[in-house]
C-alpha positions as YAML, in Angstrom:
chain: A
units: angstrom
residues:
- id: 1
  name: MET
  ca: [204.69, -93.41, 20.55]
- id: 2
  name: THR
  ca: [201.82, -96.02, 20.97]
- id: 3
  name: ASP
  ca: [198.33, -96.24, 20.41]
- id: 4
  name: ARG
  ca: [197.79, -93.67, 23.16]
- id: 5
  name: TRP
  ca: [197.92, -89.96, 22.40]
- id: 6
  name: GLU
  ca: [201.14, -88.27, 23.20]
- id: 7
  name: ASN
  ca: [202.35, -84.68, 23.26]
- id: 8
  name: ILE
  ca: [204.83, -84.14, 20.76]
- id: 9
  name: GLY
  ca: [206.97, -80.86, 20.92]
- id: 10
  name: VAL
  ca: [207.52, -78.75, 17.98]
- id: 11
  name: ASN
  ca: [209.64, -75.90, 17.26]
- id: 12
  name: GLY
  ca: [207.89, -72.62, 17.98]
- id: 13
  name: PRO
  ca: [207.88, -70.46, 21.10]
- id: 14
  name: LEU
  ca: [203.85, -69.90, 20.77]
- id: 15
  name: THR
  ca: [203.34, -73.38, 19.62]
- id: 16
  name: PRO
  ca: [201.61, -75.76, 21.96]
- id: 17
  name: PRO
  ca: [202.45, -79.68, 21.88]
- id: 18
  name: ILE
  ca: [200.58, -81.64, 19.14]
- id: 19
  name: PRO
  ca: [199.20, -84.78, 20.20]
- id: 20
  name: MET
  ca: [199.92, -87.70, 18.13]
- id: 21
  name: ARG
  ca: [199.56, -91.29, 18.11]
- id: 22
  name: LEU
  ca: [200.74, -94.31, 16.27]
- id: 23
  name: TYR
  ca: [198.09, -96.98, 14.82]
- id: 24
  name: GLY
  ca: [199.05, -100.19, 15.75]
- id: 25
  name: GLU
  ca: [202.69, -100.61, 15.70]
- id: 26
  name: VAL
  ca: [205.50, -99.36, 13.43]
- id: 27
  name: SER
  ca: [205.55, -101.32, 10.23]
- id: 28
  name: LYS
  ca: [208.32, -104.36, 10.41]
- id: 29
  name: THR
  ca: [208.85, -103.68, 6.69]
- id: 30
  name: LYS
  ca: [212.07, -101.29, 6.48]
- id: 31
  name: GLY
  ca: [211.44, -98.53, 4.46]
- id: 32
  name: ALA
  ca: [207.61, -98.81, 4.73]
- id: 33
  name: PRO
  ca: [205.71, -95.76, 3.71]
- id: 34
  name: ILE
  ca: [204.59, -93.27, 6.73]
- id: 35
  name: VAL
  ca: [201.19, -91.68, 6.66]
- id: 36
  name: LEU
  ca: [200.37, -88.45, 8.76]
- id: 37
  name: TYR
  ca: [196.43, -89.04, 9.12]
- id: 38
  name: PHE
  ca: [193.93, -86.28, 9.85]
- id: 39
  name: ARG
  ca: [190.61, -87.36, 10.78]
- id: 40
  name: GLY
  ca: [187.43, -85.71, 9.52]
- id: 41
  name: ASP
  ca: [184.82, -84.49, 12.00]
- id: 42
  name: ALA
  ca: [183.35, -81.74, 9.78]
- id: 43
  name: PHE
  ca: [185.80, -79.07, 11.72]
- id: 44
  name: GLN
  ca: [183.78, -79.66, 14.81]
- id: 45
  name: GLY
  ca: [185.81, -82.41, 17.05]
- id: 46
  name: ARG
  ca: [186.93, -80.90, 20.28]
- id: 47
  name: SER
  ca: [188.68, -83.46, 22.23]
- id: 48
  name: MET
  ca: [190.96, -86.73, 21.38]
- id: 49
  name: SER
  ca: [189.10, -89.66, 20.67]
- id: 50
  name: GLN
  ca: [190.50, -92.97, 21.57]
- id: 51
  name: ALA
  ca: [188.43, -94.54, 18.80]
- id: 52
  name: GLU
  ca: [190.70, -95.37, 15.97]
- id: 53
  name: ARG
  ca: [189.05, -94.44, 12.45]
- id: 54
  name: PRO
  ca: [188.63, -97.15, 10.00]
- id: 55
  name: VAL
  ca: [190.87, -94.83, 7.10]
- id: 56
  name: GLY
  ca: [193.90, -95.53, 9.56]
- id: 57
  name: THR
  ca: [193.16, -98.97, 9.88]
- id: 58
  name: ALA
  ca: [192.86, -99.60, 6.03]
- id: 59
  name: LEU
  ca: [196.24, -97.79, 5.17]
- id: 60
  name: VAL
  ca: [197.89, -99.87, 7.98]
- id: 61
  name: ALA
  ca: [196.63, -103.06, 6.30]
- id: 62
  name: ALA
  ca: [198.37, -101.53, 2.88]
- id: 63
  name: GLY
  ca: [201.57, -101.75, 4.65]
- id: 64
  name: ALA
  ca: [202.23, -98.35, 5.98]
- id: 65
  name: THR
  ca: [203.16, -96.76, 9.45]
- id: 66
  name: VAL
  ca: [200.27, -94.61, 10.26]
- id: 67
  name: ILE
  ca: [200.49, -91.57, 12.58]
- id: 68
  name: GLU
  ca: [197.54, -89.52, 13.43]
- id: 69
  name: ALA
  ca: [198.01, -85.92, 14.80]
- id: 70
  name: ASP
  ca: [195.29, -84.19, 16.37]
- id: 71
  name: TYR
  ca: [195.25, -80.96, 14.64]
- id: 72
  name: ALA
  ca: [192.37, -79.75, 16.36]
- id: 73
  name: ARG
  ca: [193.82, -79.51, 19.78]
- id: 74
  name: GLY
  ca: [195.10, -76.25, 20.49]
- id: 75
  name: SER
  ca: [193.51, -74.68, 17.73]
- id: 76
  name: ASP
  ca: [189.83, -74.87, 18.29]
- id: 77
  name: ASN
  ca: [189.57, -76.23, 14.62]
- id: 78
  name: ARG
  ca: [190.04, -72.88, 13.27]
- id: 79
  name: PHE
  ca: [192.31, -71.58, 10.45]
- id: 80
  name: PRO
  ca: [195.12, -70.72, 10.25]
- id: 81
  name: GLN
  ca: [196.18, -72.40, 13.65]
- id: 82
  name: ALA
  ca: [194.55, -75.92, 12.67]
- id: 83
  name: MET
  ca: [196.43, -76.53, 9.36]
- id: 84
  name: GLU
  ca: [199.82, -74.78, 10.66]
- id: 85
  name: HIS
  ca: [199.48, -77.43, 13.62]
- id: 86
  name: ALA
  ca: [198.94, -79.95, 10.83]
- id: 87
  name: PHE
  ca: [201.88, -78.86, 9.14]
- id: 88
  name: MET
  ca: [204.33, -78.70, 12.03]
- id: 89
  name: ALA
  ca: [203.55, -82.33, 12.74]
- id: 90
  name: LEU
  ca: [204.57, -83.14, 8.99]
- id: 91
  name: ALA
  ca: [207.93, -81.01, 9.50]
- id: 92
  name: TYR
  ca: [208.44, -83.11, 12.65]
- id: 93
  name: LEU
  ca: [207.83, -86.45, 11.03]
- id: 94
  name: SER
  ca: [209.77, -85.60, 7.95]
- id: 95
  name: THR
  ca: [212.89, -85.54, 10.19]
- id: 96
  name: LYS
  ca: [212.00, -88.74, 11.94]
- id: 97
  name: ARG
  ca: [211.75, -91.00, 9.16]
- id: 98
  name: LYS
  ca: [214.28, -93.29, 10.18]
- id: 99
  name: LEU
  ca: [212.55, -93.88, 13.74]
- id: 100
  name: TYR
  ca: [209.07, -95.08, 12.05]
- id: 101
  name: SER
  ca: [210.78, -96.96, 9.02]
- id: 102
  name: GLY
  ca: [214.25, -97.64, 9.51]
- id: 103
  name: MET
  ca: [215.35, -95.39, 6.36]
- id: 104
  name: ASN
  ca: [215.73, -91.65, 5.96]
- id: 105
  name: LYS
  ca: [214.20, -91.67, 2.60]
- id: 106
  name: SER
  ca: [210.80, -93.52, 3.14]
- id: 107
  name: LEU
  ca: [208.17, -91.81, 1.44]
- id: 108
  name: LEU
  ca: [205.91, -89.85, 3.70]
- id: 109
  name: PHE
  ca: [202.31, -88.76, 2.98]
- id: 110
  name: VAL
  ca: [199.54, -86.88, 4.25]
- id: 111
  name: ALA
  ca: [196.15, -88.36, 4.35]
- id: 112
  name: GLY
  ca: [192.63, -87.40, 5.31]
- id: 113
  name: GLU
  ca: [188.73, -87.77, 5.02]
- id: 114
  name: GLU
  ca: [186.30, -84.82, 4.75]
- id: 115
  name: ALA
  ca: [187.74, -81.92, 7.08]
- id: 116
  name: GLY
  ca: [190.98, -83.97, 7.50]
- id: 117
  name: GLY
  ca: [191.30, -84.14, 3.65]
- id: 118
  name: ASN
  ca: [191.03, -80.25, 3.61]
- id: 119
  name: ILE
  ca: [193.76, -80.26, 6.20]
- id: 120
  name: ALA
  ca: [195.93, -82.67, 4.06]
- id: 121
  name: ALA
  ca: [195.38, -80.74, 0.85]
- id: 122
  name: GLY
  ca: [196.37, -77.33, 2.83]
- id: 123
  name: VAL
  ca: [199.70, -78.95, 4.04]
- id: 124
  name: ALA
  ca: [200.41, -80.22, 0.96]
- id: 125
  name: LEU
  ca: [200.12, -76.89, -0.54]
- id: 126
  name: LYS
  ca: [202.43, -75.35, 1.93]
- id: 127
  name: ALA
  ca: [204.94, -78.15, 1.96]
- id: 128
  name: ARG
  ca: [205.41, -77.37, -1.61]
- id: 129
  name: ASP
  ca: [206.27, -73.96, -0.90]
- id: 130
  name: VAL
  ca: [208.23, -74.35, 2.40]
- id: 131
  name: LEU
  ca: [209.44, -78.04, 2.36]
- id: 132
  name: PRO
  ca: [209.81, -78.75, -1.26]
- id: 133
  name: GLY
  ca: [210.64, -82.43, -2.00]
- id: 134
  name: ASP
  ca: [209.82, -83.49, 1.52]
- id: 135
  name: LEU
  ca: [206.19, -84.90, 0.87]
- id: 136
  name: SER
  ca: [205.94, -87.99, -1.12]
- id: 137
  name: GLY
  ca: [202.08, -87.73, -1.89]
- id: 138
  name: GLN
  ca: [198.83, -86.90, -0.72]
- id: 139
  name: LEU
  ca: [195.62, -89.07, -0.25]
- id: 140
  name: LEU
  ca: [192.44, -86.79, -0.54]
- id: 141
  name: LEU
  ca: [189.47, -89.04, 0.83]
- id: 142
  name: SER
  ca: [186.59, -86.71, -0.25]
- id: 143
  name: PRO
  ca: [188.06, -83.63, 1.07]
- id: 144
  name: MET
  ca: [186.19, -80.62, 1.81]
- id: 145
  name: ILE
  ca: [187.62, -78.41, -0.56]
- id: 146
  name: ASP
  ca: [184.90, -75.61, -1.59]
- id: 147
  name: PRO
  ca: [183.04, -73.79, 1.22]
- id: 148
  name: MET
  ca: [180.48, -72.42, -1.25]
- id: 149
  name: MET
  ca: [178.80, -75.72, -0.93]
- id: 150
  name: THR
  ca: [176.85, -74.94, -4.34]
- id: 151
  name: SER
  ca: [177.56, -78.13, -6.48]
- id: 152
  name: GLU
  ca: [174.94, -80.20, -8.09]
- id: 153
  name: SER
  ca: [176.18, -83.06, -6.01]
- id: 154
  name: PHE
  ca: [176.06, -81.51, -2.68]
- id: 155
  name: ARG
  ca: [172.08, -81.64, -3.01]
- id: 156
  name: ARG
  ca: [172.50, -84.95, -1.79]
- id: 157
  name: ALA
  ca: [173.94, -83.95, 1.38]
- id: 158
  name: ASP
  ca: [170.56, -83.54, 3.26]
- id: 159
  name: GLU
  ca: [169.97, -86.84, 2.29]
- id: 160
  name: ILE
  ca: [172.71, -88.22, 4.72]
- id: 161
  name: GLY
  ca: [172.14, -85.63, 7.30]
- id: 162
  name: MET
  ca: [175.51, -83.79, 6.49]
- id: 163
  name: ALA
  ca: [174.26, -80.53, 4.90]
- id: 164
  name: ARG
  ca: [173.99, -78.41, 8.28]
- id: 165
  name: ARG
  ca: [176.95, -80.02, 9.77]
- id: 166
  name: TRP
  ca: [179.15, -79.25, 6.84]
- id: 167
  name: ALA
  ca: [177.83, -75.73, 6.62]
- id: 168
  name: GLU
  ca: [178.44, -75.17, 10.34]
- id: 169
  name: GLY
  ca: [181.68, -76.55, 9.96]
- id: 170
  name: TRP
  ca: [182.87, -74.40, 7.41]
- id: 171
  name: SER
  ca: [181.85, -71.19, 9.09]
- id: 172
  name: HIS
  ca: [183.43, -72.39, 12.34]
- id: 173
  name: TYR
  ca: [186.89, -73.28, 10.39]
- id: 174
  name: LEU
  ca: [187.07, -69.94, 8.60]
- id: 175
  name: GLY
  ca: [185.85, -67.80, 10.92]
- id: 176
  name: ASN
  ca: [185.83, -64.88, 8.70]
- id: 177
  name: ALA
  ca: [185.90, -63.81, 5.29]
- id: 178
  name: CYS
  ca: [189.82, -63.50, 5.03]
- id: 179
  name: GLY
  ca: [190.21, -67.04, 5.77]
- id: 180
  name: SER
  ca: [187.78, -68.26, 2.91]
- id: 181
  name: GLN
  ca: [189.84, -66.57, 0.40]
- id: 182
  name: HIS
  ca: [193.39, -68.24, 1.69]
- id: 183
  name: PRO
  ca: [194.12, -71.39, -0.93]
- id: 184
  name: TYR
  ca: [195.52, -73.44, 2.17]
- id: 185
  name: ALA
  ca: [192.18, -72.68, 3.81]
- id: 186
  name: ALA
  ca: [190.04, -73.54, 0.47]
- id: 187
  name: PRO
  ca: [192.29, -75.38, -2.02]
- id: 188
  name: CYS
  ca: [189.39, -75.08, -4.58]
- id: 189
  name: ILE
  ca: [190.56, -71.41, -5.05]
- id: 190
  name: CYS
  ca: [194.30, -71.94, -5.36]
- id: 191
  name: SER
  ca: [195.43, -70.67, -8.64]
- id: 192
  name: ARG
  ca: [198.84, -72.45, -8.69]
- id: 193
  name: LEU
  ca: [199.03, -75.96, -8.02]
- id: 194
  name: SER
  ca: [201.75, -76.84, -9.83]
- id: 195
  name: GLY
  ca: [204.61, -78.75, -8.01]
- id: 196
  name: VAL
  ca: [202.46, -80.23, -5.24]
- id: 197
  name: ALA
  ca: [202.92, -83.76, -4.31]
- id: 198
  name: PRO
  ca: [201.20, -86.33, -6.49]
- id: 199
  name: ALA
  ca: [197.60, -87.32, -5.21]
- id: 200
  name: LEU
  ca: [195.41, -90.30, -4.91]
- id: 201
  name: VAL
  ca: [191.86, -88.80, -4.53]
- id: 202
  name: VAL
  ca: [188.96, -90.79, -3.78]
- id: 203
  name: THR
  ca: [185.21, -89.99, -4.02]
- id: 204
  name: SER
  ca: [182.19, -92.01, -5.22]
- id: 205
  name: ASP
  ca: [179.10, -91.68, -7.45]
- id: 206
  name: ASP
  ca: [176.82, -91.27, -4.37]
- id: 207
  name: ASP
  ca: [179.18, -88.82, -2.60]
- id: 208
  name: PRO
  ca: [177.59, -85.24, -1.87]
- id: 209
  name: LEU
  ca: [181.10, -83.97, -2.12]
- id: 210
  name: HIS
  ca: [181.60, -85.71, -5.52]
- id: 211
  name: ASP
  ca: [181.97, -82.77, -7.64]
- id: 212
  name: GLU
  ca: [183.99, -80.39, -5.80]
- id: 213
  name: VAL
  ca: [186.43, -83.37, -5.11]
- id: 214
  name: ASP
  ca: [186.44, -84.46, -8.96]
- id: 215
  name: GLY
  ca: [186.95, -80.86, -10.15]
- id: 216
  name: TYR
  ca: [189.91, -80.41, -7.57]
- id: 217
  name: ALA
  ca: [191.32, -83.63, -8.95]
- id: 218
  name: ASP
  ca: [191.04, -82.41, -12.49]
- id: 219
  name: ARG
  ca: [192.79, -79.16, -11.72]
- id: 220
  name: LEU
  ca: [195.66, -80.66, -10.06]
- id: 221
  name: ALA
  ca: [196.24, -82.74, -13.33]
- id: 222
  name: ALA
  ca: [195.63, -79.81, -15.37]
- id: 223
  name: SER
  ca: [198.44, -78.35, -13.36]
- id: 224
  name: GLY
  ca: [200.72, -81.00, -14.41]
- id: 225
  name: VAL
  ca: [200.27, -82.97, -10.84]
- id: 226
  name: SER
  ca: [200.41, -86.48, -11.20]
- id: 227
  name: VAL
  ca: [196.75, -87.70, -9.89]
- id: 228
  name: THR
  ca: [195.11, -90.91, -9.59]
- id: 229
  name: LYS
  ca: [191.43, -90.37, -9.26]
- id: 230
  name: LYS
  ca: [189.16, -93.18, -8.04]
- id: 231
  name: ILE
  ca: [185.33, -92.89, -8.09]
- id: 232
  name: PHE
  ca: [183.83, -95.72, -5.98]
- id: 233
  name: PRO
  ca: [180.55, -97.29, -7.03]
- id: 234
  name: PRO
  ca: [177.54, -96.83, -4.59]
- id: 235
  name: ALA
  ca: [177.89, -100.45, -3.50]
- id: 236
  name: LEU
  ca: [180.97, -99.75, -1.50]
- id: 237
  name: GLU
  ca: [178.99, -97.55, 0.58]
- id: 238
  name: TRP
  ca: [181.71, -94.93, 0.71]
- id: 239
  name: PRO
  ca: [179.73, -91.89, 2.45]
- id: 240
  name: ASP
  ca: [179.79, -94.21, 5.62]
- id: 241
  name: VAL
  ca: [183.33, -92.82, 5.92]
- id: 242
  name: TYR
  ca: [181.61, -89.48, 7.28]
- id: 243
  name: ARG
  ca: [180.33, -91.42, 10.11]
- id: 244
  name: GLY
  ca: [183.90, -92.97, 11.04]
- id: 245
  name: GLU
  ca: [182.03, -96.32, 10.16]
- id: 246
  name: SER
  ca: [183.92, -99.35, 8.23]
- id: 247
  name: GLY
  ca: [182.54, -100.79, 5.18]
- id: 248
  name: ARG
  ca: [183.30, -102.85, 1.76]
- id: 249
  name: TRP
  ca: [185.45, -99.75, 0.86]
- id: 250
  name: MET
  ca: [187.94, -100.38, 3.30]
- id: 251
  name: ASP
  ca: [189.67, -103.48, 1.41]
- id: 252
  name: VAL
  ca: [189.36, -101.30, -1.86]
- id: 253
  name: LEU
  ca: [191.24, -98.36, -0.38]
- id: 254
  name: ARG
  ca: [193.84, -100.68, 0.86]
- id: 255
  name: ASP
  ca: [194.55, -101.75, -2.47]
- id: 256
  name: GLU
  ca: [194.50, -98.27, -3.94]
- id: 257
  name: PHE
  ca: [196.92, -96.90, -1.69]
- id: 258
  name: ALA
  ca: [199.09, -99.89, -2.09]
- id: 259
  name: ASN
  ca: [199.24, -99.34, -5.70]
- id: 260
  name: PHE
  ca: [199.49, -95.88, -5.28]
- id: 261
  name: VAL
  ca: [202.57, -96.30, -3.30]
- id: 262
  name: HIS
  ca: [204.47, -98.97, -5.61]
- id: 263
  name: VAL
  ca: [203.96, -96.62, -8.47]
- id: 264
  name: LEU
  ca: [205.83, -93.88, -6.45]
- id: 265
  name: SER
  ca: [208.21, -96.23, -5.33]
- id: 266
  name: GLU
  ca: [209.52, -97.02, -8.98]
...
């Protein structure tokens, strides 16, 4: 796998190949953590972008081998297909740890921002149910968690031009009322969070998704999940992540993820 998209076949007669790509190159550190990354785009991305996202770049700088999966390809960004495609990418990588890190027991993470964070959270829930013990951690970067969009902080979404985009994205992803009631689609309604992989949850004081992200992190912790919650100050310009823009937050995210991995490795 290179920095170009490649179709990776997965088990399942009705499942199309999943495009995946490696950011940069495989880490030269034996046993480096492997990160399966899902980008955002508010459930509205339609094609494989060649532009690497700064989130993936920051995780590579932290020493990880980062592999992005295009969960939207073949799923039209709809639940449950998009989440299922992402989960199958995780199941595939779980059997390829030695290939990408030199060790069969390397730590394996899912990560994503915004809509990709929703996918990562849903995959983490399913991994607990289907592949217990395979997932080492989840990196949830301002994930879209609550389709109701009624929190106090969400009122700031118009200020950064995201309110309508997120509303349209949720409507497209869920498709019908049944999807909105499934915990893999809307993790905020999940009533059983215990046993999920440890989480590094990131938001910021000026993030429109702050309240729902903060609330989900607290519920994970209350369920006995090991949670590291980081709330960035406005000076780091964290909301720029929604536009795929780099910023001051990148170095901080790099260090936070490196610390998260260190703690889990002890």
